[in-house]
Short mmCIF file of C-alpha atoms in Angstrom, two decimals:
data_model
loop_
_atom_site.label_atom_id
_atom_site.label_comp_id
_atom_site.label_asym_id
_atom_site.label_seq_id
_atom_site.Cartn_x
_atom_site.Cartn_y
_atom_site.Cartn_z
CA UNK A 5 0.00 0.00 0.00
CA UNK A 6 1.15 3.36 0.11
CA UNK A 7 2.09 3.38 3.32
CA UNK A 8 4.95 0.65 2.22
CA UNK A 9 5.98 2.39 -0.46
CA UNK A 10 6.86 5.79 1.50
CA UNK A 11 9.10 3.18 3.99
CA UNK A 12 10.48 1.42 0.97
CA UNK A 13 11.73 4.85 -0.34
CA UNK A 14 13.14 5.40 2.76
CA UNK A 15 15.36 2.66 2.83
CA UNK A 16 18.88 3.07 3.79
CA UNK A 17 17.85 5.57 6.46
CA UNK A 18 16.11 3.45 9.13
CA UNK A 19 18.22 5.31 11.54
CA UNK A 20 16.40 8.65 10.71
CA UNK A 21 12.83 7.46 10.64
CA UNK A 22 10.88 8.36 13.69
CA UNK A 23 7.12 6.86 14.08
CA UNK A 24 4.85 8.73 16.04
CA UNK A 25 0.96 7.52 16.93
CA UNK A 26 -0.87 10.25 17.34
CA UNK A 27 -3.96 11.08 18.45
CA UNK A 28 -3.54 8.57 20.73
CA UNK A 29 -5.91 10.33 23.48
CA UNK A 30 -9.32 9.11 21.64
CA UNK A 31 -8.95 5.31 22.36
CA UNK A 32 -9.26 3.74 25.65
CA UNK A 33 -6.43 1.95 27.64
CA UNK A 34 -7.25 -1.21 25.82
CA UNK A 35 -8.03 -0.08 22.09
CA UNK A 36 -4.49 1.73 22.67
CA UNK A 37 -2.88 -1.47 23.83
CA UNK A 38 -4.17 -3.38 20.39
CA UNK A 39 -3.79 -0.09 18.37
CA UNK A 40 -0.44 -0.47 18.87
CA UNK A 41 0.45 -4.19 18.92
CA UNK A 42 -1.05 -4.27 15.54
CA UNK A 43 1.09 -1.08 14.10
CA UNK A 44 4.11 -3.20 15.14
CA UNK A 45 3.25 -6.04 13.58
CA UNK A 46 2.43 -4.27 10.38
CA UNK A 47 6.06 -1.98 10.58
CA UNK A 48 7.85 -5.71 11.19
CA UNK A 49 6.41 -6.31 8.03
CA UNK A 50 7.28 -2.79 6.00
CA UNK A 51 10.43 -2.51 7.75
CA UNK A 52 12.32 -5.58 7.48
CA UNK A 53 14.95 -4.64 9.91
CA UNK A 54 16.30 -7.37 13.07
CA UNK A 55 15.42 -4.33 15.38
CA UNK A 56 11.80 -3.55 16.25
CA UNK A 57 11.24 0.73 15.63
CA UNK A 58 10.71 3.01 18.43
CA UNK A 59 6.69 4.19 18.14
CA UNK A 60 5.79 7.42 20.25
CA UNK A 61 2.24 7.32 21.43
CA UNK A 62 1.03 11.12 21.68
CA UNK A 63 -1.36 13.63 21.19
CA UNK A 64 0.76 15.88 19.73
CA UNK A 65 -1.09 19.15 19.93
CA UNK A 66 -2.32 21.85 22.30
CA UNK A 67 -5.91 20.89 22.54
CA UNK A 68 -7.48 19.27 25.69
CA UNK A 69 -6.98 15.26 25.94
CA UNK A 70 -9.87 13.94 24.91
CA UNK A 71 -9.61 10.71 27.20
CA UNK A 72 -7.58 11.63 30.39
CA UNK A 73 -6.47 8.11 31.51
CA UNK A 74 -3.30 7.75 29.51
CA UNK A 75 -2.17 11.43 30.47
CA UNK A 76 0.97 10.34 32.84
CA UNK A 77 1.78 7.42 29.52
CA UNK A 78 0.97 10.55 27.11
CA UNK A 79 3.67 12.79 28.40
CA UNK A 80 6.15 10.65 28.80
CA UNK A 81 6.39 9.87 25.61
CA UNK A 82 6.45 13.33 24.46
CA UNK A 83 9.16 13.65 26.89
CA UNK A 84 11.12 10.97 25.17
CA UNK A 85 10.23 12.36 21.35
CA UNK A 86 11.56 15.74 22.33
CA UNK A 87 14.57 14.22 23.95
CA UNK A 88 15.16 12.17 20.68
CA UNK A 89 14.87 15.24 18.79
CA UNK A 90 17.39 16.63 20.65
CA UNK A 91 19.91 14.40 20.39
CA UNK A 92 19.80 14.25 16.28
CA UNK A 93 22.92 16.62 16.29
CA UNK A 94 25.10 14.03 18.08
CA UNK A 95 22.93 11.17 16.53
CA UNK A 96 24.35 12.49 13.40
CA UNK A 97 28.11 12.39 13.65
CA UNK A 98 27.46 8.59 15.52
CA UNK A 99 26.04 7.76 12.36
CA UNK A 100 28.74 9.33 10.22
CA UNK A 101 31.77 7.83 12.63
CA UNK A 102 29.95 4.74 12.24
CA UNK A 103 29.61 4.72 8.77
CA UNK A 104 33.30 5.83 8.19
CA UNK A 105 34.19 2.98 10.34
CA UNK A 106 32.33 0.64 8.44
CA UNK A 107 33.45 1.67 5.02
CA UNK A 108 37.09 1.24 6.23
CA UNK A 109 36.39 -2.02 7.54
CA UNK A 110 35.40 -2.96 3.79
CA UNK A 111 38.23 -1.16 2.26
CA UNK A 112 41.01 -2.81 4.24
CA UNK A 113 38.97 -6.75 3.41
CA UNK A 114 38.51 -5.17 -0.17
CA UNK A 115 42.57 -5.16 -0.11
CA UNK A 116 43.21 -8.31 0.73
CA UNK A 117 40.91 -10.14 -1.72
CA UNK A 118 42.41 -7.92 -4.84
CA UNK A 119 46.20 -8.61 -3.46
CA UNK A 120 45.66 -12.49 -3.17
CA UNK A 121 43.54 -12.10 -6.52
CA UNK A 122 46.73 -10.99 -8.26
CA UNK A 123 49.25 -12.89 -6.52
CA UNK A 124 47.37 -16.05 -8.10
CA UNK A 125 47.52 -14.84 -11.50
CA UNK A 126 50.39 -16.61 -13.44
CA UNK A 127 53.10 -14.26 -15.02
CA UNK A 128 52.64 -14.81 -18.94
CA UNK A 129 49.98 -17.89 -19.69
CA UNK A 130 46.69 -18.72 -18.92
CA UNK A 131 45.65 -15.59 -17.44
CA UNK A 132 42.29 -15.83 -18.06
CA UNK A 133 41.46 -19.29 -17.62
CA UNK A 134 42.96 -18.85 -14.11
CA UNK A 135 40.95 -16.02 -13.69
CA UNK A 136 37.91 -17.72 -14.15
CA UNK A 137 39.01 -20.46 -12.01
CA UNK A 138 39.45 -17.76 -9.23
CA UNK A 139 35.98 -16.34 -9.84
CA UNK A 140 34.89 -19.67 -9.57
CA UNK A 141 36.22 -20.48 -6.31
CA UNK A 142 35.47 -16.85 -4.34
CA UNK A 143 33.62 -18.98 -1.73
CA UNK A 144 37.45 -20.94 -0.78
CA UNK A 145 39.06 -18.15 -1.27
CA UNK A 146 37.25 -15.82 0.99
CA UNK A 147 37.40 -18.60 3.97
CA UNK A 148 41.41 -18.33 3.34
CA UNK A 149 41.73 -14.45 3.68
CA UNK A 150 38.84 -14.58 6.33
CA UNK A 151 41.63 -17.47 8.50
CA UNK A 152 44.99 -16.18 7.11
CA UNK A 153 44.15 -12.62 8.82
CA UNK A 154 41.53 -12.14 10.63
CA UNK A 155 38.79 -10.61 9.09
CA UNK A 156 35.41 -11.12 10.19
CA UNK A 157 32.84 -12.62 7.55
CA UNK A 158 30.47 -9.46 7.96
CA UNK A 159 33.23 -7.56 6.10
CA UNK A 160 33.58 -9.52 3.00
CA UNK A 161 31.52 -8.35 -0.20
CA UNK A 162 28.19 -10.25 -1.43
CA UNK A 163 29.78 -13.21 -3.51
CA UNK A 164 27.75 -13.32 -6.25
CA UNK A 165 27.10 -9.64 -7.03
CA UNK A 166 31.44 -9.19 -6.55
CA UNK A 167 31.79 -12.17 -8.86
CA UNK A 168 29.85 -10.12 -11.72
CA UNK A 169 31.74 -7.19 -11.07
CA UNK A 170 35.55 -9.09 -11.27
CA UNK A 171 34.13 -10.58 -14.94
CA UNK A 172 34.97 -6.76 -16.10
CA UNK A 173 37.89 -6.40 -14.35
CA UNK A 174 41.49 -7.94 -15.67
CA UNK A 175 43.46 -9.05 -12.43
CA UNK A 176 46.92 -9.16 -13.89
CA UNK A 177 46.39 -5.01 -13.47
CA UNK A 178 45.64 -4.95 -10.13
CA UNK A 179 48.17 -3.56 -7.99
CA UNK A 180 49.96 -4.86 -5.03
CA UNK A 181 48.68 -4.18 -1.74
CA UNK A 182 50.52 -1.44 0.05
CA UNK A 183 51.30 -2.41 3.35
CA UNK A 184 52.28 0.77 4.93
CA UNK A 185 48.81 2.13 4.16
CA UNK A 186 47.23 -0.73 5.43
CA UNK A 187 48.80 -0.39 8.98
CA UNK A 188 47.99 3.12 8.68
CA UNK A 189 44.39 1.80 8.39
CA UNK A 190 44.25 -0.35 10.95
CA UNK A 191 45.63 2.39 13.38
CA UNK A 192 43.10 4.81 12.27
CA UNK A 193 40.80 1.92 13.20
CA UNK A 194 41.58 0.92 16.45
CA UNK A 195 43.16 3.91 17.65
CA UNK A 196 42.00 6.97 16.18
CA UNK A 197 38.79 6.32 15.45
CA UNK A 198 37.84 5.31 19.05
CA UNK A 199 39.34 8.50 20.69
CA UNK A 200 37.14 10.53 18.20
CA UNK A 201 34.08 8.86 19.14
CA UNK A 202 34.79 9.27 23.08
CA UNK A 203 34.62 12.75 22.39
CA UNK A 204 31.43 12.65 21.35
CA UNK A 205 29.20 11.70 24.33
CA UNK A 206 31.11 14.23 26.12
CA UNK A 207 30.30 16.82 23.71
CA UNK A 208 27.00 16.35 23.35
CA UNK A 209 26.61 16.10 27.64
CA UNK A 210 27.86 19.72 27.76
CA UNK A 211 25.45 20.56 25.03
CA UNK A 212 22.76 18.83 27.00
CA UNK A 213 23.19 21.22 30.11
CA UNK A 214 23.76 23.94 28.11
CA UNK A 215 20.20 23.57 26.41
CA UNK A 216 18.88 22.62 29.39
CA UNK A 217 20.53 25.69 31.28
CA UNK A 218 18.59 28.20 28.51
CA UNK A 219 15.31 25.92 29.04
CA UNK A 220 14.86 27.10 32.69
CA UNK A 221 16.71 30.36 32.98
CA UNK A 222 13.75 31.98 35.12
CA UNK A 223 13.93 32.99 38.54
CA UNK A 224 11.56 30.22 40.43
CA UNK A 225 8.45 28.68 39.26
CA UNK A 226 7.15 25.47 39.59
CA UNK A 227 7.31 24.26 35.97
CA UNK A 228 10.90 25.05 35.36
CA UNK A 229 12.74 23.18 37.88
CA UNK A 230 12.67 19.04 37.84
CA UNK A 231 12.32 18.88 41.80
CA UNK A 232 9.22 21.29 42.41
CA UNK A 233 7.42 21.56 39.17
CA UNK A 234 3.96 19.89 39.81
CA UNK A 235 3.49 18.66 35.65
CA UNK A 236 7.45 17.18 35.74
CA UNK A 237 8.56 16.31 33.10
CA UNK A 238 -1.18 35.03 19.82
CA UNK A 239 -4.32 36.28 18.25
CA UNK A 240 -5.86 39.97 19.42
CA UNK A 241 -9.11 38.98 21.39
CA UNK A 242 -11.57 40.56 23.48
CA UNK A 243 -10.53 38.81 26.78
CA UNK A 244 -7.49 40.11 26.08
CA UNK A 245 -8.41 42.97 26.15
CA UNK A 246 -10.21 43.23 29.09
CA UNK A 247 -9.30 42.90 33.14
CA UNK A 248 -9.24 39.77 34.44
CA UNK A 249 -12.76 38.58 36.63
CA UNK A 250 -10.43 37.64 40.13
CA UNK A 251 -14.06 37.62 41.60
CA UNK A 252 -15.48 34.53 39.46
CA UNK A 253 -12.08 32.54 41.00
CA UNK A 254 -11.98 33.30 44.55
CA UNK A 255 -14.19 30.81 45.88
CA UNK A 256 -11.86 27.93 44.20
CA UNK A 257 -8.72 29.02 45.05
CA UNK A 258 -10.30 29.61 48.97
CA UNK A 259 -11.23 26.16 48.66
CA UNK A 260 -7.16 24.88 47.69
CA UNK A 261 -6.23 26.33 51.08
CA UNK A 262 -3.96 29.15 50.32
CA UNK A 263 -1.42 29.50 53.24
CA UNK A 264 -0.82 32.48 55.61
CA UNK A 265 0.83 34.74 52.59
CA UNK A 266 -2.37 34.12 50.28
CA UNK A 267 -0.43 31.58 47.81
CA UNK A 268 -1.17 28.10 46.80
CA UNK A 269 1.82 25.70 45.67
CA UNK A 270 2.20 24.26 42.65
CA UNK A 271 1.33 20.50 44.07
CA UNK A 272 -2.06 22.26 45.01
CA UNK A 273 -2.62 24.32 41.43
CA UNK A 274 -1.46 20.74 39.69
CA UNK A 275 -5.21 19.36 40.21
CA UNK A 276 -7.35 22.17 38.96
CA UNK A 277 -5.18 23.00 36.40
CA UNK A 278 -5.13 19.52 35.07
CA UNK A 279 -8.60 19.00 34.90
CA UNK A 280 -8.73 21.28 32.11
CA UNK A 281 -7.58 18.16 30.22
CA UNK A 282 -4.86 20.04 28.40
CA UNK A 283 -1.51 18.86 27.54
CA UNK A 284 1.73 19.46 30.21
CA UNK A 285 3.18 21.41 27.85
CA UNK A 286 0.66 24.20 27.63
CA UNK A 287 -0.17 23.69 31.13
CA UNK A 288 4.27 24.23 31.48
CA UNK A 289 3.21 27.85 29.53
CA UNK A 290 -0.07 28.50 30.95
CA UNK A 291 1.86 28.46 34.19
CA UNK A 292 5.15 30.50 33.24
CA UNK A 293 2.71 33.16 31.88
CA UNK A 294 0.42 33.19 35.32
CA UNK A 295 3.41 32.55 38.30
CA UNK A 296 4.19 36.22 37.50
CA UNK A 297 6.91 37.00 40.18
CA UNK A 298 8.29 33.72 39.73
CA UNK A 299 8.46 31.99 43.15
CA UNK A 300 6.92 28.95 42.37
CA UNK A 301 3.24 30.17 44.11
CA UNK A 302 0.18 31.60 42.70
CA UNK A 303 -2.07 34.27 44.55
CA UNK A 304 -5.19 35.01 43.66
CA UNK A 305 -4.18 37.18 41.19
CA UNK A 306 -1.90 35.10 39.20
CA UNK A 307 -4.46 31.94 39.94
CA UNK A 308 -7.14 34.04 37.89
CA UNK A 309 -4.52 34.91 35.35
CA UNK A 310 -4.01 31.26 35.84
CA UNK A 311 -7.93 30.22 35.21
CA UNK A 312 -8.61 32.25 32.33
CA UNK A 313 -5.57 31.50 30.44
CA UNK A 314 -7.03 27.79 30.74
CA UNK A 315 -10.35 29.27 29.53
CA UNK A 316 -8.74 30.92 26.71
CA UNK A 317 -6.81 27.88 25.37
CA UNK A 318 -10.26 25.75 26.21
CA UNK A 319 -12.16 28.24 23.91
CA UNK A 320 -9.86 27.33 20.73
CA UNK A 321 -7.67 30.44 20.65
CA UNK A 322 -3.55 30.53 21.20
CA UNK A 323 -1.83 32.13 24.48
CA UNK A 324 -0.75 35.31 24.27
CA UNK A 325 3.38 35.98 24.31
CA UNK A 326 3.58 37.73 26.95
CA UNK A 327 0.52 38.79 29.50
CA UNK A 328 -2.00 41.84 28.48
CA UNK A 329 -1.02 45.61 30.23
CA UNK A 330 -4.65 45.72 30.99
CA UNK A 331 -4.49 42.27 33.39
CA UNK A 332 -1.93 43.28 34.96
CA UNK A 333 -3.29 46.60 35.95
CA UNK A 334 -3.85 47.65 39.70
CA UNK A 335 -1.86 44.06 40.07
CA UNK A 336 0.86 46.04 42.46
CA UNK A 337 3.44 44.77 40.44
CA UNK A 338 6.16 45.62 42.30
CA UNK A 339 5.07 43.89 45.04
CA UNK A 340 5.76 40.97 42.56
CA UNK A 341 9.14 41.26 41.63
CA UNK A 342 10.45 42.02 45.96
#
């Protein structure tokens, strides 16, 4: 189907293919469970490789889940996607040490077989009857290289498809094999090579905090720091452009037991703000946007900023950059940021 034929054009970059499920918030717990055992069955099929693909079950958007039981499984698995995403950078050069690796591999076998190729060939007569002969008898031949040095099998070429490519070729012109490069290769191999890709996990480790540095460079706030956030891991409107209602909130935020400084946690604002149904990640913004002075509490101020941001994103429209002048007016601000 078509399906198989995007894969098949893909070929030769498994490594780069991601799978996502999506809209995986509209089954239940078990239609998910068979959703998914039957997509892997199918890409064991399509994909044809030993290793099983990694599938990411999401709902990868900013609308509200529509079935809330697989939240915790949901965002983990964005987690993971994002993470994955991140690491394509070092992913990359992996794949390109690997491959360089791997084509040197096949270059220093590649050597061998041409060198005892021409070493059989007789100096004046019968060149190409022995050559034939030699064609012939790849199979022994290979088995002597593979004992006489070495090699592993994995490195030697597909017999019959390097058979029909010595027919062109005329082995009394091949020329000896240089030893000095050789050892040169297998140094870059087992020496070089190695070093190089050391580096590389330690590279991309400093990259990791650096990202992760710029990801939560704010002052407090319960979403931006792994041990206290409670969720772990726009368009001009008219509520935008009018104050916030704090009095249509106050009985709900009086009823999450704010403590003797007016302010609620963020393990008590996890519950009410997750019962909106949407997605960490725009509950991660919702709160940014509302925890105003940044100390990981909401009043009742930034709990109604809180509350109608919810209502905003619940009403189909997209969060605002930055908070509206007009909420924040009479707000005593720079009570805020002492």
């Amino acid at each position: 189907d078509e399906f198989q034929r995007v894969i098949e054009a893909c070929k030769g970059n498994d490594t780069k293919i991601r799978i996502v499920l999506n809209k995986a918030d509209k089954v239940t717990n078990q239609q998910l469970m068979r959703i998914y055992g039957a997509l892997m069955w199918s890409l064991g099929k399509v994909l044809g490789t030993p290793e099983v693909a990694r599938v990411y079950i999401g709902s990868f958007w900013d609308q509200p889940y529509s079935n809330d039981e697989n939240r915790k499984l949901l965002d983990m698995e964005e987690e993971d996607l994002f993470k994955d995403i991140q690491s394509v950078p070092r992913g990359a050069i992996i794949r390109k040490l690997n491959d360089l690796i791997k084509r040197s591999r096949l270059a220093k076998t590649h050597s061998y077989i041409i060198a005892h190729l021409k070493n059989e060939m007789p100096a004046v007569f019968g060149k190409e009857a022995k050559q034939k002969q030699l064609i012939n008898n790849l199979p022994a031949i290979f088995e002597q290289i593979q004992r006489a040095t070495g090699l592993p099998a994995g490195d030697f070429p597909n017999i019959q498809e390097f058979s029909e490519t010595l027919k062109k070729c005329d082995f009394s012109k091949f020329k000896p094999m240089n030893q000095a490069m050789v050892d040169a290769l297998d140094k870059m191999i087992s020496t070089e090579l190695p070093r190089l890709m050391a580096q590389v996990p330690q590279d991309q480790e400093v990259f990791h905090e650096e990202y992760m540095r710029n990801l939560n460079k704010r002052e407090g706030g319960a979403l931006y720091d792994d041990d206290t956030t409670p969720f772990g891991l726009g368009e001009t409107l008219d509520i935008l452009n009018s104050a916030v209602p704090i009095n249509d909130y106050q009985y709900e935020f009086e009823q999450l037991g704010p403590d003797a400084d007016g302010k609620i946690n963020g393990t008590q604002a996890k519950k009410p703000m997750q019962d909106s149904k949407l997605p960490n990640t725009t509950l991660k913004r919702i709160w940014a946007l509302g925890d105003y002075d940044k100390d990981g509490k909401l009043d009742i101020r930034e709990f109604s900023i809180v509350k109608h941001l919810i209502k905003l994103k619940l009403d189909g429209h997209e969060l605002p950059v930055e908070l509206p002048k007009i909420w924040l007016e009479g707000l005593e601000i720079d009570d805020f940021r002492r």
